[in-house]
mmCIF file of C-alpha atoms in Angstrom:
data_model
loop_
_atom_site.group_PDB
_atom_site.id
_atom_site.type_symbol
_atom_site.label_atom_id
_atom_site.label_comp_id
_atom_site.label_asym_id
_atom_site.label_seq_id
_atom_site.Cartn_x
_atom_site.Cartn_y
_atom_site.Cartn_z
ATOM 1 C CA UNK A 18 -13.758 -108.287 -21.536
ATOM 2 C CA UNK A 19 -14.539 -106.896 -18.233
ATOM 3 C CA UNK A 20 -11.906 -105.591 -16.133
ATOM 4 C CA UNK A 21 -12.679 -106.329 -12.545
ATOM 5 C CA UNK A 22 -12.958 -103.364 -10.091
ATOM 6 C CA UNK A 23 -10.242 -102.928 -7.683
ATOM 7 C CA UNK A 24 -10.973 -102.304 -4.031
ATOM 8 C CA UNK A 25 -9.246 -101.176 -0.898
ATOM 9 C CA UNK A 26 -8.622 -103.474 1.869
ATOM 10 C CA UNK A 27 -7.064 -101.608 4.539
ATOM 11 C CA UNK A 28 -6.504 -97.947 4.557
ATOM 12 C CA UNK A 29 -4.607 -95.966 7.581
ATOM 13 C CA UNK A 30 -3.268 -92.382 8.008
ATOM 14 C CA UNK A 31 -0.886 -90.201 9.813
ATOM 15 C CA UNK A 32 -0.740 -86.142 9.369
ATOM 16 C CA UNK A 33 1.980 -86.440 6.889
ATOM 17 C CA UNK A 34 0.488 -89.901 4.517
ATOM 18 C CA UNK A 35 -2.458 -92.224 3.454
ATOM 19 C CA UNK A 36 -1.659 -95.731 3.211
ATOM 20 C CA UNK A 37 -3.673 -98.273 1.309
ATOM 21 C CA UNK A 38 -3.797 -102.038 0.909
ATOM 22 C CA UNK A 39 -5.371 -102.940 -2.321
ATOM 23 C CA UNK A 40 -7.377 -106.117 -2.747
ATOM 24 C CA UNK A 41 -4.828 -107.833 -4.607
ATOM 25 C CA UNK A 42 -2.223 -106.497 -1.677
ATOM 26 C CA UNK A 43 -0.633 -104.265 -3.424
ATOM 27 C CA UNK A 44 0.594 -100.976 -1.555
ATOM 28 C CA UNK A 45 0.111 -97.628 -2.326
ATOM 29 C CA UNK A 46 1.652 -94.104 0.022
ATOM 30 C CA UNK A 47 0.354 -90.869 -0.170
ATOM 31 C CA UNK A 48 1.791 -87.857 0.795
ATOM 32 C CA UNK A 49 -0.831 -85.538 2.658
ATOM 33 C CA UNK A 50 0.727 -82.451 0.762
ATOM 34 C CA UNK A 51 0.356 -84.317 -2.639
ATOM 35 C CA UNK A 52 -2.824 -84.840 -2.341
ATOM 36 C CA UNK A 53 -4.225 -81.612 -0.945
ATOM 37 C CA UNK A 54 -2.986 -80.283 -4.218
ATOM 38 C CA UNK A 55 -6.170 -81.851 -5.643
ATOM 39 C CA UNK A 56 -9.063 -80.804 -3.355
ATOM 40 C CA UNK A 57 -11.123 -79.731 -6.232
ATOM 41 C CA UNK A 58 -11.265 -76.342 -5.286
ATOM 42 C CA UNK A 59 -8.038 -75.470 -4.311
ATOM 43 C CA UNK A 60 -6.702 -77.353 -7.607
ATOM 44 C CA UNK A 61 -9.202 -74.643 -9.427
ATOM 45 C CA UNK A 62 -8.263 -71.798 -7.950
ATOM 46 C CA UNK A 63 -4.283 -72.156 -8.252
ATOM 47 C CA UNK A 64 -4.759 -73.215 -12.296
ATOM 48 C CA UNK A 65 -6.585 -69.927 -12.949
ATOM 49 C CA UNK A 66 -5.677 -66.247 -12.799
ATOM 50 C CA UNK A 67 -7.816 -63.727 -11.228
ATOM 51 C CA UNK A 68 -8.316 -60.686 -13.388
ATOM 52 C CA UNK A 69 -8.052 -57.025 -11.950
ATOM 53 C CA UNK A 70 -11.376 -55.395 -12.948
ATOM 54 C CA UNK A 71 -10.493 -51.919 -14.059
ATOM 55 C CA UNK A 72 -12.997 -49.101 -15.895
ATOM 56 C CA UNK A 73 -11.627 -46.215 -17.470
ATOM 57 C CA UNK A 74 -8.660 -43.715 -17.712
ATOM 58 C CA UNK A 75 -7.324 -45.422 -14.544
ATOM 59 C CA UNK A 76 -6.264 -48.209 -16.923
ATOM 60 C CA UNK A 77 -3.464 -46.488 -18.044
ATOM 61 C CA UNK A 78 -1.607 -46.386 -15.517
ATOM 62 C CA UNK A 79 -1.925 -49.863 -14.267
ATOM 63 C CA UNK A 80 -0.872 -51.162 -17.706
ATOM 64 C CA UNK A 81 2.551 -52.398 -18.622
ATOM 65 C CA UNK A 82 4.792 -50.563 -20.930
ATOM 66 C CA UNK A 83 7.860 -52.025 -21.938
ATOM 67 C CA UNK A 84 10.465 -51.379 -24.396
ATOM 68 C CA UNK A 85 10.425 -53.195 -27.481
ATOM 69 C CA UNK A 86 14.408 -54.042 -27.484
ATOM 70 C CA UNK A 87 14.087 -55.085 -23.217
ATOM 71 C CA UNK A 88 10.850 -57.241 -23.906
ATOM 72 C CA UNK A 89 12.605 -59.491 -26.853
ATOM 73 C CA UNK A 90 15.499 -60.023 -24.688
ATOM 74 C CA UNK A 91 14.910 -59.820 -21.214
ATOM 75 C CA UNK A 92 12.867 -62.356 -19.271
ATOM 76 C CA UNK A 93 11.584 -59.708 -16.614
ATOM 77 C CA UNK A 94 10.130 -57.188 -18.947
ATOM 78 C CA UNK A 95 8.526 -60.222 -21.174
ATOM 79 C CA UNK A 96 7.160 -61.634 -17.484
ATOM 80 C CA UNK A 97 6.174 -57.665 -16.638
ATOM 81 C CA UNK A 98 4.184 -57.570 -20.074
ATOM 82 C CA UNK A 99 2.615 -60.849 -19.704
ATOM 83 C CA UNK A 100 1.279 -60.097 -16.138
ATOM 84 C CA UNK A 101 -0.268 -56.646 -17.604
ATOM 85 C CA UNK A 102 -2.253 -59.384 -20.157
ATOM 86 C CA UNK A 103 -3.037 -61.606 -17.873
ATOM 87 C CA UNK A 104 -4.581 -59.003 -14.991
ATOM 88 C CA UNK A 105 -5.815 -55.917 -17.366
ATOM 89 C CA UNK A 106 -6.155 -57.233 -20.508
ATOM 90 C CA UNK A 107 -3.640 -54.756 -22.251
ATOM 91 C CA UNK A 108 -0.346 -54.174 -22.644
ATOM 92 C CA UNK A 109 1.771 -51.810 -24.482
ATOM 93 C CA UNK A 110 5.561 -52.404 -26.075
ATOM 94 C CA UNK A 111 6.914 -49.130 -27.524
ATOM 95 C CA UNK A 112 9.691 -47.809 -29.133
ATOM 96 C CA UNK A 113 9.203 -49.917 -32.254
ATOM 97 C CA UNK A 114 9.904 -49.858 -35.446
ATOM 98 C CA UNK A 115 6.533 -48.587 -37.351
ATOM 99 C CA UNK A 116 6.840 -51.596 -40.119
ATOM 100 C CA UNK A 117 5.204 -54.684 -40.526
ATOM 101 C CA UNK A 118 8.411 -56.595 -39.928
ATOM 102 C CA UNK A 119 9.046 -55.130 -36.320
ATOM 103 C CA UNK A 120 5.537 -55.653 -35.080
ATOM 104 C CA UNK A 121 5.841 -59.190 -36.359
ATOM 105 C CA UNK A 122 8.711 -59.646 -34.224
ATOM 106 C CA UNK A 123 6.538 -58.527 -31.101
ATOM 107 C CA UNK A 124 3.576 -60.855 -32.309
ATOM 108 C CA UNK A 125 6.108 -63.768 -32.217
ATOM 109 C CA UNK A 126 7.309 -62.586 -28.927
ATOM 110 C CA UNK A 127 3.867 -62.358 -27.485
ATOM 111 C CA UNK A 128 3.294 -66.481 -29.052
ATOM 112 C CA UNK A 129 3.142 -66.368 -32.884
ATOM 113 C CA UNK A 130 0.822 -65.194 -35.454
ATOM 114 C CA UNK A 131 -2.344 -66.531 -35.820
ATOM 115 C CA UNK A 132 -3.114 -66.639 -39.613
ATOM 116 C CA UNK A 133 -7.078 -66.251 -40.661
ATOM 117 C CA UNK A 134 -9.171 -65.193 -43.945
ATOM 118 C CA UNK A 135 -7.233 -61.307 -42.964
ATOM 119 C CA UNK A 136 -3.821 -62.883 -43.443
ATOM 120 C CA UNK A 137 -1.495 -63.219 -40.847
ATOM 121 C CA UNK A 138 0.085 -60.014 -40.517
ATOM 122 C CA UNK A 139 -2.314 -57.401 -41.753
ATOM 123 C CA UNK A 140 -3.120 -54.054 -42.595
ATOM 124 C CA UNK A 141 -6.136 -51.720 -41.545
ATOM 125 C CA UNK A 142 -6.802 -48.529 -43.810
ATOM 126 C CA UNK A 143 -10.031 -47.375 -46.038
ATOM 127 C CA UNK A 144 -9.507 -49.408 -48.774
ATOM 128 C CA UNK A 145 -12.324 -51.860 -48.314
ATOM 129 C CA UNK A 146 -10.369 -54.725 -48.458
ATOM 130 C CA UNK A 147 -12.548 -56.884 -46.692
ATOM 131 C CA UNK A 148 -16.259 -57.340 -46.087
ATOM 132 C CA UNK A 149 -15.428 -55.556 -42.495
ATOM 133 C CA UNK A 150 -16.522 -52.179 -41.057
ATOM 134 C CA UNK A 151 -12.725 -51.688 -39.548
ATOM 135 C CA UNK A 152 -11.573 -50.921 -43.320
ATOM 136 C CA UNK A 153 -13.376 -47.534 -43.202
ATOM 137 C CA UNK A 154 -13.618 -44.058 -41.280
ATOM 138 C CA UNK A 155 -16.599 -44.637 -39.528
ATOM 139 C CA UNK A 156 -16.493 -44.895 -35.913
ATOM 140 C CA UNK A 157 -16.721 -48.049 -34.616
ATOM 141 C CA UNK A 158 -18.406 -49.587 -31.424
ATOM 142 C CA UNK A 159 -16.417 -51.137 -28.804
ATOM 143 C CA UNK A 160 -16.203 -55.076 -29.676
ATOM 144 C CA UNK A 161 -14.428 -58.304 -29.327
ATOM 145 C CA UNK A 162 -13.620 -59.676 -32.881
ATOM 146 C CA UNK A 163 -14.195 -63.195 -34.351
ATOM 147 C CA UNK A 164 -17.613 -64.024 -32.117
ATOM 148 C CA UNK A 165 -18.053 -66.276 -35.941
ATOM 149 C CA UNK A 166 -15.177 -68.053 -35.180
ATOM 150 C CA UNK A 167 -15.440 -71.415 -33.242
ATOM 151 C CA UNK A 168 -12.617 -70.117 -30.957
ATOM 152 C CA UNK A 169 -12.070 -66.303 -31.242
ATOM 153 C CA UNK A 170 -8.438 -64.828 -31.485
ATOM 154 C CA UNK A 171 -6.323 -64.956 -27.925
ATOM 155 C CA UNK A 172 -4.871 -61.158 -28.780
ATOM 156 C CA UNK A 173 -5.595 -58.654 -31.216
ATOM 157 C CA UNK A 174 -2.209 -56.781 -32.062
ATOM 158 C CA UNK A 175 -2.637 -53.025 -33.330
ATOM 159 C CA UNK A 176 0.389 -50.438 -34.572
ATOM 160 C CA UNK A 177 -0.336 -47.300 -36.101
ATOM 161 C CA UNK A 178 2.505 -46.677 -39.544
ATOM 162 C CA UNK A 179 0.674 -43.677 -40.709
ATOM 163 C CA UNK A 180 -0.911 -40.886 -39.050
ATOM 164 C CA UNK A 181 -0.852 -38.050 -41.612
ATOM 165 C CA UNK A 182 -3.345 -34.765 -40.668
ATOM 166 C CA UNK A 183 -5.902 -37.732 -38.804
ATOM 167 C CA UNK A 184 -8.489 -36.340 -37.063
ATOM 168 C CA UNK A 185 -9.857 -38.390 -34.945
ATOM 169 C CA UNK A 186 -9.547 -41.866 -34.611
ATOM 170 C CA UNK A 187 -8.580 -42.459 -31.108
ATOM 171 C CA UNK A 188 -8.968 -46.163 -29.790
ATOM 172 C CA UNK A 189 -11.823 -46.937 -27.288
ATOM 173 C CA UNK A 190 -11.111 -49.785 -24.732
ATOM 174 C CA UNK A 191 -13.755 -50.949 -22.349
ATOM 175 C CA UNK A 192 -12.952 -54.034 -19.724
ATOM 176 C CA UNK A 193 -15.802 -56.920 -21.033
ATOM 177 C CA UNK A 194 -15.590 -58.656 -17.137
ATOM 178 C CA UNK A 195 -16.225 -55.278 -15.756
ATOM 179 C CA UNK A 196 -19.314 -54.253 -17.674
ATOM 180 C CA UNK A 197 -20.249 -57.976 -17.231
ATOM 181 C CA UNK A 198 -19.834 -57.965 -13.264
ATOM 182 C CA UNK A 199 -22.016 -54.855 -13.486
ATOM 183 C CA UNK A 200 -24.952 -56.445 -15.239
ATOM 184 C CA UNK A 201 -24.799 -59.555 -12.822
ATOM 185 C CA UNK A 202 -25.279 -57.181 -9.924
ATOM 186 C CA UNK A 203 -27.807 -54.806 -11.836
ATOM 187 C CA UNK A 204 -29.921 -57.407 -13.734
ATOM 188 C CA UNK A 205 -29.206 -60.481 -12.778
ATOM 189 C CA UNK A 206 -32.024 -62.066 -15.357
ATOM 190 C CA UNK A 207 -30.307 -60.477 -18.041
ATOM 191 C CA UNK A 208 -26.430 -61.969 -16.531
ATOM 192 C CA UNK A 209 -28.687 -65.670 -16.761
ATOM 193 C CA UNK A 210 -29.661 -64.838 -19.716
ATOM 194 C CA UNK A 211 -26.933 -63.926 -21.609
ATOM 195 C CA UNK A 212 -24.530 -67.036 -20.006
ATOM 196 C CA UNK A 213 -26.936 -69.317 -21.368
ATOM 197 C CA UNK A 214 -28.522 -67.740 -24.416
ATOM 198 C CA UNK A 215 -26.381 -68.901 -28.029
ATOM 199 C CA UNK A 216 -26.361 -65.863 -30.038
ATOM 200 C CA UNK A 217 -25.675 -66.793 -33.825
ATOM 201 C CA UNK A 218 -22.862 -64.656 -34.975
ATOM 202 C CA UNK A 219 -21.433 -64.677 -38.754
ATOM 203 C CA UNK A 220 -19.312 -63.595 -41.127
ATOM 204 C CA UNK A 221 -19.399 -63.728 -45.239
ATOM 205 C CA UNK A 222 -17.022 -62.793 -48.262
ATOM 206 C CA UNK A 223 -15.830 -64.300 -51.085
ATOM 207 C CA UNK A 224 -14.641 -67.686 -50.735
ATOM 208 C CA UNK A 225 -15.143 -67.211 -46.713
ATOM 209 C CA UNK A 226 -18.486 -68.182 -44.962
ATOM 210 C CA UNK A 227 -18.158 -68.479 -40.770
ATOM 211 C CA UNK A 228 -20.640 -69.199 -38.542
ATOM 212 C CA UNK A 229 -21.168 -69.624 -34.663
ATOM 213 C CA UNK A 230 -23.383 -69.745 -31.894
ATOM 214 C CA UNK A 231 -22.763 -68.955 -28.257
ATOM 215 C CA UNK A 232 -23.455 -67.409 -24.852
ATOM 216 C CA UNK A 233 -22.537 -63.652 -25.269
ATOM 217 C CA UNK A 234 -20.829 -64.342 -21.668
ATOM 218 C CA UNK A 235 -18.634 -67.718 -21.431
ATOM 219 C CA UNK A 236 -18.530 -68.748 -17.410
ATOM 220 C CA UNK A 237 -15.826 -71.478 -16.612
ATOM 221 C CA UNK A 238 -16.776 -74.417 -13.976
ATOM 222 C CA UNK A 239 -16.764 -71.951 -10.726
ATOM 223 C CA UNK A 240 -19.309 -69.513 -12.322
ATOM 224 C CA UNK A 241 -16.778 -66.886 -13.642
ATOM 225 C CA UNK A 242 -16.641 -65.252 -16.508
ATOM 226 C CA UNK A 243 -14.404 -66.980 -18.909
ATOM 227 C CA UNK A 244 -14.877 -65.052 -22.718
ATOM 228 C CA UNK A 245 -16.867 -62.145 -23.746
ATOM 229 C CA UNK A 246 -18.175 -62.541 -27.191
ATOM 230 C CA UNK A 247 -19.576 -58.936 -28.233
ATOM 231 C CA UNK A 248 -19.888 -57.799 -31.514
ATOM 232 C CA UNK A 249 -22.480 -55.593 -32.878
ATOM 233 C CA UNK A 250 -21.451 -56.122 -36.400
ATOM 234 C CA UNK A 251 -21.326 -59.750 -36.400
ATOM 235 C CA UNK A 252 -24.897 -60.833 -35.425
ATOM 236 C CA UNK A 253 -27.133 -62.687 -37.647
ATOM 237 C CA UNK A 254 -31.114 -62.599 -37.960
ATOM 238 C CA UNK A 255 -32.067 -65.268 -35.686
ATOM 239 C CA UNK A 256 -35.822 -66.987 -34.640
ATOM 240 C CA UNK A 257 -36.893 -67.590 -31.109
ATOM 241 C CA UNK A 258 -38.972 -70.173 -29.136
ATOM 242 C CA UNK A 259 -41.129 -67.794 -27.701
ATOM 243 C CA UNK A 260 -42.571 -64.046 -27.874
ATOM 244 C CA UNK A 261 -40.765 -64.000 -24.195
ATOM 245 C CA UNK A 262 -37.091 -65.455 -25.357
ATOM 246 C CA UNK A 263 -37.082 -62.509 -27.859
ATOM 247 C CA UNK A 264 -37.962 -59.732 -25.352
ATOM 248 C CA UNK A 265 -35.336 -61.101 -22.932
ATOM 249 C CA UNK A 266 -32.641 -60.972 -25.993
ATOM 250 C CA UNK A 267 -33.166 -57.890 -26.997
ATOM 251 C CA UNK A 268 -33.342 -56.309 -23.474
ATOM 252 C CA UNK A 269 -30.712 -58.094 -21.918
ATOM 253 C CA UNK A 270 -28.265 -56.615 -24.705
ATOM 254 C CA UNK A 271 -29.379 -53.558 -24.290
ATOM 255 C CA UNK A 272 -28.487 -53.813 -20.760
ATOM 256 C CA UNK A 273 -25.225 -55.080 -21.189
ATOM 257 C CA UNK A 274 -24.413 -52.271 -23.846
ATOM 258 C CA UNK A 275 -24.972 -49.531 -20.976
ATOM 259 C CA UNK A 276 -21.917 -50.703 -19.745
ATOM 260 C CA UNK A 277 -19.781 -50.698 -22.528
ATOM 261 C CA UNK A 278 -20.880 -47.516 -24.442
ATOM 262 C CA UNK A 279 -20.777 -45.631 -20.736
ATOM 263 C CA UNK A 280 -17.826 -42.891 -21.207
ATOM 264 C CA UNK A 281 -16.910 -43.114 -17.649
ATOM 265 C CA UNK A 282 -15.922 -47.115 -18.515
ATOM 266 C CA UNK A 283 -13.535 -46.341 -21.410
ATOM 267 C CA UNK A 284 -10.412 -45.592 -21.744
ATOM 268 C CA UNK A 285 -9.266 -43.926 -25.065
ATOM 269 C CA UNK A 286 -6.210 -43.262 -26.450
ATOM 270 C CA UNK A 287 -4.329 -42.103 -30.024
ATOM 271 C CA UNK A 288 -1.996 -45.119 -31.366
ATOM 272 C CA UNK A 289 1.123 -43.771 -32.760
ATOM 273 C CA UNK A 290 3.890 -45.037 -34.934
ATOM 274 C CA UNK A 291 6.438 -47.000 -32.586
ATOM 275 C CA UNK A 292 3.833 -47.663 -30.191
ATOM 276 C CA UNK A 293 2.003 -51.615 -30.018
ATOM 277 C CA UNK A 294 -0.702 -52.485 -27.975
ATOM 278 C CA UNK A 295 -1.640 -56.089 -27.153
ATOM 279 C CA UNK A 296 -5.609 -56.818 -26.199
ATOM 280 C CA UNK A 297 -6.840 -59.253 -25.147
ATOM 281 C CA UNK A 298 -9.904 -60.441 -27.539
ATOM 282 C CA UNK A 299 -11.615 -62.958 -24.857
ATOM 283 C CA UNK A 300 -11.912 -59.773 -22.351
ATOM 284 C CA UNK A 301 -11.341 -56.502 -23.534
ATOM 285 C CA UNK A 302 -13.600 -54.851 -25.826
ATOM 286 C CA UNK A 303 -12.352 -52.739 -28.751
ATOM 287 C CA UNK A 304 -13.572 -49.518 -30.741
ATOM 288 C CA UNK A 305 -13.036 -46.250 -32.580
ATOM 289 C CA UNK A 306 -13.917 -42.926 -33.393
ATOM 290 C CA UNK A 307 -14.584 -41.687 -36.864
ATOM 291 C CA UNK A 308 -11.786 -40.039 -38.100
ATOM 292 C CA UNK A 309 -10.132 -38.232 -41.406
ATOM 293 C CA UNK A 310 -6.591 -38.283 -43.076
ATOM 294 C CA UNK A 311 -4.859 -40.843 -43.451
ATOM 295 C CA UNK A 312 -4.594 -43.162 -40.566
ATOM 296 C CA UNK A 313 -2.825 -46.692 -41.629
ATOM 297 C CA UNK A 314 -2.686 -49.560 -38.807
ATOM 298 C CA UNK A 315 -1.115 -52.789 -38.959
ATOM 299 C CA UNK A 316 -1.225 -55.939 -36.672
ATOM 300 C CA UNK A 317 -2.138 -59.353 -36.358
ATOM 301 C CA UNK A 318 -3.797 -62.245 -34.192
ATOM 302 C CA UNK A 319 -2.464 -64.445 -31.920
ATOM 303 C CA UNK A 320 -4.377 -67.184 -30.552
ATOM 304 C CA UNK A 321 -5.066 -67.895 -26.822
ATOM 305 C CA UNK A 322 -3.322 -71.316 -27.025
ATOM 306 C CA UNK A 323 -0.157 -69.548 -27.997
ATOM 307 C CA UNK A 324 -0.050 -66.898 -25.439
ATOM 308 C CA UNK A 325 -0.819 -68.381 -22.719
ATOM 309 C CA UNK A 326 1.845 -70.976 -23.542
ATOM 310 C CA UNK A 327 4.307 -68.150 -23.041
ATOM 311 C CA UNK A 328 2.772 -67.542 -19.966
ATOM 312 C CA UNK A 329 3.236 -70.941 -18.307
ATOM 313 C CA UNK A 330 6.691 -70.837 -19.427
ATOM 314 C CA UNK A 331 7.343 -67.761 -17.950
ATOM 315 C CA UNK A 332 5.837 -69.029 -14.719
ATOM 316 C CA UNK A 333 3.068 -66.774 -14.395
ATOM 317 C CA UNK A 334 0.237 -69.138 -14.362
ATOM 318 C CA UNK A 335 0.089 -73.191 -14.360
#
């Protein structure tokens, strides 16, 4: 059954309504500050959060560092560390415990533990316990994790319990919008090419196969960046349409890696017990250096949904 439009037959204003007269003479008033609310752009703009580009050792003292008794029970301190997340990327809550138990307690805080093929809470040594270069001593590039996952992990949670005669093994920490920024500026072909370009990405292990394609660099509906999906580890052998395609991949990486391997764009630090840093895995790219000893981690996912849920109800963004 068709359901006849509905027209307007009269409309006036003032400067503070609109009034309308519907065909069927019905009435409608509109307040002029309700609907400016939803001039598209404006409406955009005041949903979203700008980020704070940052690159390098000047990161740390931007960040948030809270204490981990003041963030689970006071409102200002968990608004403080949720601001650090939502302009830099990091934040840090220290003085905990170095167990599995207490840095659950922050990952609950922070919007709940996001359970995957690692577990939910998990821990990160040499013992090969997974088909994943993080359970060894190598170094490792800076990276966001899950780029196999249809959506990728909000935050990536790290603690170190262990650091016995480790040397070595400081954390790397790159900002994925700033390197990305640079590239549109630099090589704008390459910027196209990667917001457009579905890179497979994959992941395999017993009784675990995960697969997924997409732009290296997510932009939202006003052109910004959105997600950086960056994982050296994670790519799969792929095929392309033409000789030119594959020139343009391969370069426009390339490219893109400049920024991210560039020392002057990182900011590295040694995790210690009682220290836990939040990331965030849509934006800030992760690494290593090799290291020896024995160097323990533990820590956990948490999925965008969740945390940005505590951010709304904290106030911090709509």
């Amino acid at each position: 059954m068709d359901v006849p439009d509905t027209l307007i037959a009269d409309i006036k204003f003032d400067e503070d309504h609109l009034y309308i007269t519907w065909d069927d003479n019905h009435s409608s008033v509109y307040e002029a500050d309700f609907l400016m609310k939803f001039d598209y752009k404006t409406w955009i703009e005041k949903r979203k959060h700008k980020p704070k580009l940052w690159r390098g050792e000047e990161i740390a003292e931007k960040i948030a560092r809270v204490q981990f008794k003041e963030f689970l029970n006071s409102t200002d301190k968990a608004r403080t560390a949720f601001q650090s997340l939502l302009d830099y990327g990091v934040a840090i809550v220290e003085d905990v415990e170095p167990t599995l138990a207490a840095t659950e307690k922050v990952c609950n805080a922070l919007g709940g533990v996001q359970h995957t093929m690692f577990g939910g809470m998990w821990l990160v040594h040499n013992k090969f316990d997974h088909a994943d270069t993080a359970y060894t001593t190598i170094s490792l590039a800076a990276h966001t994790d899950n780029t196999y996952f249809t959506e990728a992990a909000g935050l990536q949670i790290f603690q170190c319990l262990e650091h016995i005669n480790v040397n070595g093994g400081d954390t790397i920490l790159v900002d994925g919008f700033y390197g990305a920024q640079r590239l549109k500026e630099d090589f704008p072909e390459d910027y196209k090419f990667l917001t457009t370009f579905e890179l497979d990405a994959e992941y395999r292990e017993e009784g675990h196969h995960h697969r997924y394609s997409a732009p290296v660099i997510t932009l939202d509906k006003m052109e910004e960046v959105k997600q950086i999906r960056f994982n050296v580890y994670d790519r799969t052998p792929m095929a392309f349409s033409s000789r030119e395609e594959c020139k343009a991949y391969y370069r426009s990486l390339k490219n893109l890696s400049k920024y991210y391997e560039d020392e002057n764009n990182r900011w590295q630090l040694k995790l210690k017990p009682g220290t836990v840093i939040a990331i965030d895995n849509f934006r800030v790219l992760h690494g290593r250096k090799s290291f020896t000893g024995n160097r323990v981690l533990c820590g956990s996912y948490i999925s965008r949904t969740d945390w940005l849920d505590k951010a709304r109800t904290l106030g911090l963004i709509e």
